Amino acid sequence: MTNLLVRPHAPDASGAVLEVTPRSAGWSHVGFKVVTLEPGQRFEGGDAARETCLVVMSGKAAVTVADEAFGEIGGRASVFEDAAPGAVYAPAGAAFSVTAVTPVELALCSAPAKPGLPPRLIAAGDMPREVRGQGTNVRHVRNILPETAPAEGLLVVEVITPGGHWSSYPPHKHDTATDGEETALEETYYHRLNPPQGFAFQRVYTDDRSLDETVCVQDGDVVMVPRGYHPVGAPHGYDLYYLNVMAGPHRKWIFRNDPAHDWIARKS
C-alpha cells in the first residue's frame, strides 16, 4: 500500500475514524481529521498553535467556539446533496465543541496559526457552487474557506466529479514557491463515492518522476499530496466527492499545469 494513502478505521472513543497530522504525513502544515458522531455525541478540540475549519459534511450539529454558540448548522443528508455544508472557523487558541443533532460526519481541517482572528460562522451564501471545465472535465466546486476569506494559512474546498469525468485536471502542482507563478502548498484529498462500493484513481507524480504513485481510492480514503501533480479520475457510474485541505508558507493558491498536458486547458 502506498504511503500516500490513509484509510479509515472504526470510530475511536471520540468518534475519530481517520487522522493526518504533520508528523504522520512528514510535512509542516496540513492537519486533517474525520469524526463520525451519533445524535447527542459531543466532540471537543482546539489547539493553541493551530487554526481549524470545522466542516459538517453531512448531518446537523450544534457548534460552539470560544464560548460563542453558533446554533445548529449543516443539515444535508449526504456530501452529494446540492447544498452547502455547515462550516465554522475556529482560530488558534480557541476551544470548540461539536454536538451531533443527527448522525454527523465532521471534518477538522487545520494549519499552523497565531491567535487573533475571531471565530465565525461561514454562511451557506458564502459557499456557492460553481462549475469548472468542459465535457468530461466538468466538476462542481464549492469554496468553503478560500484565500479571499479571513484565515492565517488554511484553504478548504469541496468538489464533486461526476462518474466518467476527470478532476484536478489537466494535472497541476503547487509545490514550489515562485513569486507570481506558483505557491508551495501541502494538500489532502478526502474521498467519498456514490454508490459507496465504487472506486476512483488518483495519480501523484513529479517532473523527474522521483515521486510517481497511482492510488486506487475507495470510499472514505485520504490521499496526501506532499508535492507533484495530482489528477483524479472517476469511473463511469460512480460520482466522486472530495474535500481538499491546503496550507503552506504563503496563503495563496497559484498552480502550474504539467507542460505536457497544458494544451488541454488552452483548448477552446
Short mmCIF file of C-alpha atoms in Angstrom, two decimals:
data_model
loop_
_atom_site.label_atom_id
_atom_site.label_comp_id
_atom_site.label_asym_id
_atom_site.label_seq_id
_atom_site.Cartn_x
_atom_site.Cartn_y
_atom_site.Cartn_z
CA MET A 1 0.00 0.00 0.00
CA THR A 2 1.39 3.42 -0.94
CA ASN A 3 2.37 5.71 1.92
CA LEU A 4 0.29 8.48 0.32
CA LEU A 5 -2.92 6.60 1.15
CA VAL A 6 -4.67 6.77 4.54
CA ARG A 7 -7.68 4.51 5.08
CA PRO A 8 -10.41 4.93 7.70
CA HIS A 9 -10.84 2.71 10.75
CA ALA A 10 -13.64 2.00 13.23
CA PRO A 11 -14.54 5.05 15.34
CA ASP A 12 -12.43 5.51 18.47
CA ALA A 13 -13.87 6.80 21.75
CA SER A 14 -14.01 10.36 20.38
CA GLY A 15 -15.62 9.28 17.10
CA ALA A 16 -12.47 9.77 15.02
CA VAL A 17 -12.20 7.43 12.03
CA LEU A 18 -9.19 8.96 10.29
CA GLU A 19 -6.41 11.45 11.03
CA VAL A 20 -3.47 13.01 9.21
CA THR A 21 -1.07 15.11 11.26
CA PRO A 22 2.03 16.97 10.10
CA ARG A 23 4.08 14.35 11.95
CA SER A 24 2.32 11.36 10.38
CA ALA A 25 2.48 12.96 6.92
CA GLY A 26 6.09 14.08 7.22
CA TRP A 27 5.28 17.68 6.38
CA SER A 28 4.80 21.02 8.18
CA HIS A 29 1.32 22.47 7.72
CA VAL A 30 -1.83 20.48 6.93
CA GLY A 31 -3.76 18.55 9.57
CA PHE A 32 -6.95 16.64 8.78
CA LYS A 33 -9.31 14.51 10.86
CA VAL A 34 -12.71 12.92 10.20
CA VAL A 35 -15.09 12.27 13.09
CA THR A 36 -18.43 10.47 12.98
CA LEU A 37 -20.91 11.28 15.73
CA GLU A 38 -24.22 9.78 16.78
CA PRO A 39 -27.08 12.05 17.96
CA GLY A 40 -26.14 13.59 21.30
CA GLN A 41 -22.46 12.67 21.00
CA ARG A 42 -20.04 15.55 21.59
CA PHE A 43 -16.58 16.23 20.21
CA GLU A 44 -14.25 18.79 21.78
CA GLY A 45 -10.99 20.24 20.50
CA GLY A 46 -8.83 23.28 19.97
CA ASP A 47 -5.11 23.98 19.69
CA ALA A 48 -3.09 26.94 20.91
CA ALA A 49 -0.95 26.95 17.76
CA ARG A 50 -3.38 25.80 15.05
CA GLU A 51 -6.49 27.23 13.42
CA THR A 52 -9.31 24.86 12.46
CA CYS A 53 -12.10 24.91 9.91
CA LEU A 54 -14.92 22.71 11.21
CA VAL A 55 -16.89 21.28 8.28
CA VAL A 56 -20.13 19.41 8.99
CA MET A 57 -20.01 17.43 5.78
CA SER A 58 -23.33 15.70 6.46
CA GLY A 59 -25.87 15.83 9.25
CA LYS A 60 -26.67 18.64 11.66
CA ALA A 61 -24.70 19.71 14.72
CA ALA A 62 -24.58 22.46 17.34
CA VAL A 63 -21.19 24.21 17.31
CA THR A 64 -19.59 26.42 19.95
CA VAL A 65 -16.21 28.15 19.61
CA ALA A 66 -14.62 30.12 22.48
CA ASP A 67 -17.97 30.26 24.29
CA GLU A 68 -19.70 31.67 21.19
CA ALA A 69 -22.62 29.44 20.23
CA PHE A 70 -23.39 29.26 16.52
CA GLY A 71 -26.51 27.13 16.93
CA GLU A 72 -27.35 24.15 14.76
CA ILE A 73 -25.53 24.14 11.42
CA GLY A 74 -25.40 21.84 8.42
CA GLY A 75 -28.30 19.56 7.62
CA ARG A 76 -27.59 17.99 4.27
CA ALA A 77 -28.20 14.26 4.14
CA SER A 78 -25.10 13.47 2.09
CA VAL A 79 -22.00 15.15 0.70
CA PHE A 80 -23.56 14.55 -2.72
CA GLU A 81 -26.58 16.74 -1.96
CA ASP A 82 -26.54 20.08 -3.82
CA ALA A 83 -26.32 22.17 -0.66
CA ALA A 84 -23.55 23.85 1.29
CA PRO A 85 -22.09 22.09 4.33
CA GLY A 86 -22.13 23.64 7.78
CA ALA A 87 -18.81 25.34 8.46
CA VAL A 88 -17.25 27.34 11.29
CA TYR A 89 -13.81 28.93 11.57
CA ALA A 90 -12.07 28.39 14.92
CA PRO A 91 -8.91 30.48 15.41
CA ALA A 92 -5.76 29.25 17.13
CA GLY A 93 -6.16 29.19 20.89
CA ALA A 94 -9.94 28.79 20.80
CA ALA A 95 -11.58 25.73 22.33
CA PHE A 96 -14.51 24.32 20.37
CA SER A 97 -17.24 21.72 20.77
CA VAL A 98 -19.49 19.98 18.26
CA THR A 99 -22.64 18.17 19.46
CA ALA A 100 -24.46 16.00 16.94
CA VAL A 101 -28.20 16.61 16.48
CA THR A 102 -28.44 13.90 13.81
CA PRO A 103 -25.74 11.43 12.70
CA VAL A 104 -22.83 13.66 11.67
CA GLU A 105 -19.73 13.35 9.51
CA LEU A 106 -17.36 16.09 10.67
CA ALA A 107 -14.08 17.20 9.12
CA LEU A 108 -11.48 19.10 11.12
CA CYS A 109 -9.11 20.95 8.79
CA SER A 110 -6.16 22.64 10.49
CA ALA A 111 -2.94 24.58 9.91
CA PRO A 112 -0.39 26.47 11.99
CA ALA A 113 -1.59 29.90 13.11
CA LYS A 114 -1.33 32.53 15.82
CA PRO A 115 -4.33 33.61 17.94
CA GLY A 116 -6.05 36.83 17.00
CA LEU A 117 -8.79 36.25 14.42
CA PRO A 118 -12.38 35.96 15.70
CA PRO A 119 -14.37 32.73 15.38
CA ARG A 120 -17.10 32.94 12.77
CA LEU A 121 -19.84 31.03 11.03
CA ILE A 122 -19.20 30.52 7.31
CA ALA A 123 -22.62 31.19 5.81
CA ALA A 124 -24.08 28.95 3.12
CA GLY A 125 -24.44 32.02 0.90
CA ASP A 126 -20.68 32.46 1.00
CA MET A 127 -20.16 28.95 -0.41
CA PRO A 128 -21.90 28.96 -3.81
CA ARG A 129 -21.27 26.01 -6.09
CA GLU A 130 -19.54 26.75 -9.40
CA VAL A 131 -18.99 24.61 -12.47
CA ARG A 132 -15.49 24.26 -13.87
CA GLY A 133 -14.24 22.57 -17.02
CA GLN A 134 -15.87 21.30 -20.20
CA GLY A 135 -17.10 17.92 -21.40
CA THR A 136 -15.71 15.08 -19.32
CA ASN A 137 -13.60 17.59 -17.39
CA VAL A 138 -16.68 19.20 -15.79
CA ARG A 139 -16.73 19.21 -11.99
CA HIS A 140 -18.70 21.09 -9.35
CA VAL A 141 -16.68 23.18 -6.90
CA ARG A 142 -17.65 24.79 -3.60
CA ASN A 143 -15.10 27.05 -1.90
CA ILE A 144 -15.56 26.72 1.86
CA LEU A 145 -12.55 28.74 3.01
CA PRO A 146 -10.93 30.49 0.01
CA GLU A 147 -7.96 32.85 0.15
CA THR A 148 -10.36 35.82 -0.02
CA ALA A 149 -11.84 34.88 3.38
CA PRO A 150 -10.03 35.57 6.67
CA ALA A 151 -7.68 32.85 7.95
CA GLU A 152 -3.97 32.51 8.67
CA GLY A 153 -2.99 29.58 6.46
CA LEU A 154 -5.95 27.34 5.63
CA LEU A 155 -7.63 26.83 2.27
CA VAL A 156 -10.62 24.44 2.16
CA VAL A 157 -12.70 23.42 -0.87
CA GLU A 158 -15.04 20.56 -1.81
CA VAL A 159 -15.57 19.13 -5.28
CA ILE A 160 -17.96 16.67 -6.90
CA THR A 161 -16.68 14.91 -10.01
CA PRO A 162 -19.43 13.12 -11.97
CA GLY A 163 -18.84 9.49 -12.95
CA GLY A 164 -16.72 9.20 -16.08
CA HIS A 165 -15.13 12.62 -15.53
CA TRP A 166 -11.68 13.87 -14.55
CA SER A 167 -10.83 16.41 -11.89
CA SER A 168 -7.75 18.33 -10.75
CA TYR A 169 -7.15 18.14 -14.48
CA PRO A 170 -5.14 18.97 -16.52
CA PRO A 171 -2.61 17.73 -13.95
CA HIS A 172 -1.35 20.68 -11.90
CA LYS A 173 1.01 21.20 -8.99
CA HIS A 174 1.70 23.77 -6.27
CA ASP A 175 4.89 22.67 -4.56
CA THR A 176 7.42 25.38 -5.44
CA ALA A 177 7.45 28.98 -4.22
CA THR A 178 7.99 31.04 -7.37
CA ASP A 179 6.81 34.61 -6.96
CA GLY A 180 3.69 35.24 -9.01
CA GLU A 181 3.91 31.86 -10.75
CA GLU A 182 3.41 29.11 -8.15
CA THR A 183 2.96 28.69 -4.40
CA ALA A 184 4.05 25.83 -2.15
CA LEU A 185 1.01 24.15 -0.60
CA GLU A 186 0.61 20.73 1.02
CA GLU A 187 -2.77 19.09 0.33
CA THR A 188 -5.06 16.29 1.42
CA TYR A 189 -7.90 14.78 -0.59
CA TYR A 190 -10.70 13.14 1.42
CA HIS A 191 -12.69 10.95 -0.97
CA ARG A 192 -16.31 9.73 -0.86
CA LEU A 193 -18.03 7.69 -3.58
CA ASN A 194 -21.64 7.32 -4.67
CA PRO A 195 -22.59 4.47 -4.64
CA PRO A 196 -20.08 3.73 -1.87
CA GLN A 197 -18.84 0.40 -3.28
CA GLY A 198 -17.17 2.29 -6.12
CA PHE A 199 -13.57 3.33 -6.62
CA ALA A 200 -11.54 6.09 -8.27
CA PHE A 201 -7.92 6.71 -9.21
CA GLN A 202 -5.51 9.45 -8.24
CA ARG A 203 -2.00 9.83 -9.59
CA VAL A 204 0.65 11.88 -7.75
CA TYR A 205 3.85 12.49 -9.72
CA THR A 206 6.72 14.95 -10.11
CA ASP A 207 8.51 16.20 -13.21
CA ASP A 208 11.51 13.96 -12.54
CA ARG A 209 9.28 11.01 -11.52
CA SER A 210 11.10 10.69 -8.19
CA LEU A 211 7.51 10.50 -6.94
CA ASP A 212 5.09 8.66 -9.21
CA GLU A 213 2.25 6.83 -7.45
CA THR A 214 -1.17 5.83 -8.76
CA VAL A 215 -3.63 5.16 -5.94
CA CYS A 216 -6.89 3.20 -6.11
CA VAL A 217 -9.22 5.24 -3.92
CA GLN A 218 -12.15 3.73 -2.02
CA ASP A 219 -14.94 5.42 -0.08
CA GLY A 220 -13.56 7.28 2.93
CA ASP A 221 -9.89 7.26 1.88
CA VAL A 222 -7.47 10.18 2.10
CA VAL A 223 -4.68 10.77 -0.40
CA MET A 224 -1.82 13.00 0.75
CA VAL A 225 -0.17 15.27 -1.81
CA PRO A 226 3.16 16.49 -0.44
CA ARG A 227 4.33 17.62 -3.89
CA GLY A 228 3.77 16.99 -7.57
CA TYR A 229 0.86 16.84 -9.99
CA HIS A 230 -2.27 15.07 -8.72
CA PRO A 231 -5.12 14.38 -11.21
CA VAL A 232 -8.18 12.33 -10.24
CA GLY A 233 -10.40 10.09 -12.40
CA ALA A 234 -13.91 8.86 -11.52
CA PRO A 235 -15.11 5.71 -13.35
CA HIS A 236 -18.44 5.58 -15.16
CA GLY A 237 -21.31 5.01 -12.74
CA TYR A 238 -19.61 6.37 -9.62
CA ASP A 239 -19.73 10.04 -8.64
CA LEU A 240 -16.74 11.19 -6.62
CA TYR A 241 -16.69 13.78 -3.82
CA TYR A 242 -13.51 15.10 -2.30
CA LEU A 243 -12.73 17.64 0.38
CA ASN A 244 -9.39 19.41 -0.13
CA VAL A 245 -7.33 20.99 2.62
CA MET A 246 -4.33 23.08 1.60
CA ALA A 247 -1.79 25.09 3.59
CA GLY A 248 1.76 26.30 3.22
CA PRO A 249 4.09 29.21 3.96
CA HIS A 250 2.04 31.64 1.84
CA ARG A 251 -1.77 31.54 1.83
CA LYS A 252 -2.37 31.78 -1.89
CA TRP A 253 -3.28 29.11 -4.44
CA ILE A 254 -1.17 29.56 -7.58
CA PHE A 255 -0.64 26.36 -9.53
CA ARG A 256 1.30 25.24 -12.59
CA ASN A 257 -0.08 22.77 -15.10
CA ASP A 258 2.07 19.90 -16.33
CA PRO A 259 3.58 21.38 -19.52
CA ALA A 260 2.92 18.11 -21.36
CA HIS A 261 -0.82 18.49 -20.79
CA ASP A 262 -1.32 22.26 -20.53
CA TRP A 263 -2.70 22.32 -24.08
CA ILE A 264 -5.93 20.86 -22.68
CA ALA A 265 -6.52 23.95 -20.56
CA ARG A 266 -5.84 26.23 -23.52
CA LYS A 267 -8.11 24.32 -25.92
CA SER A 268 -11.25 26.33 -26.66
#
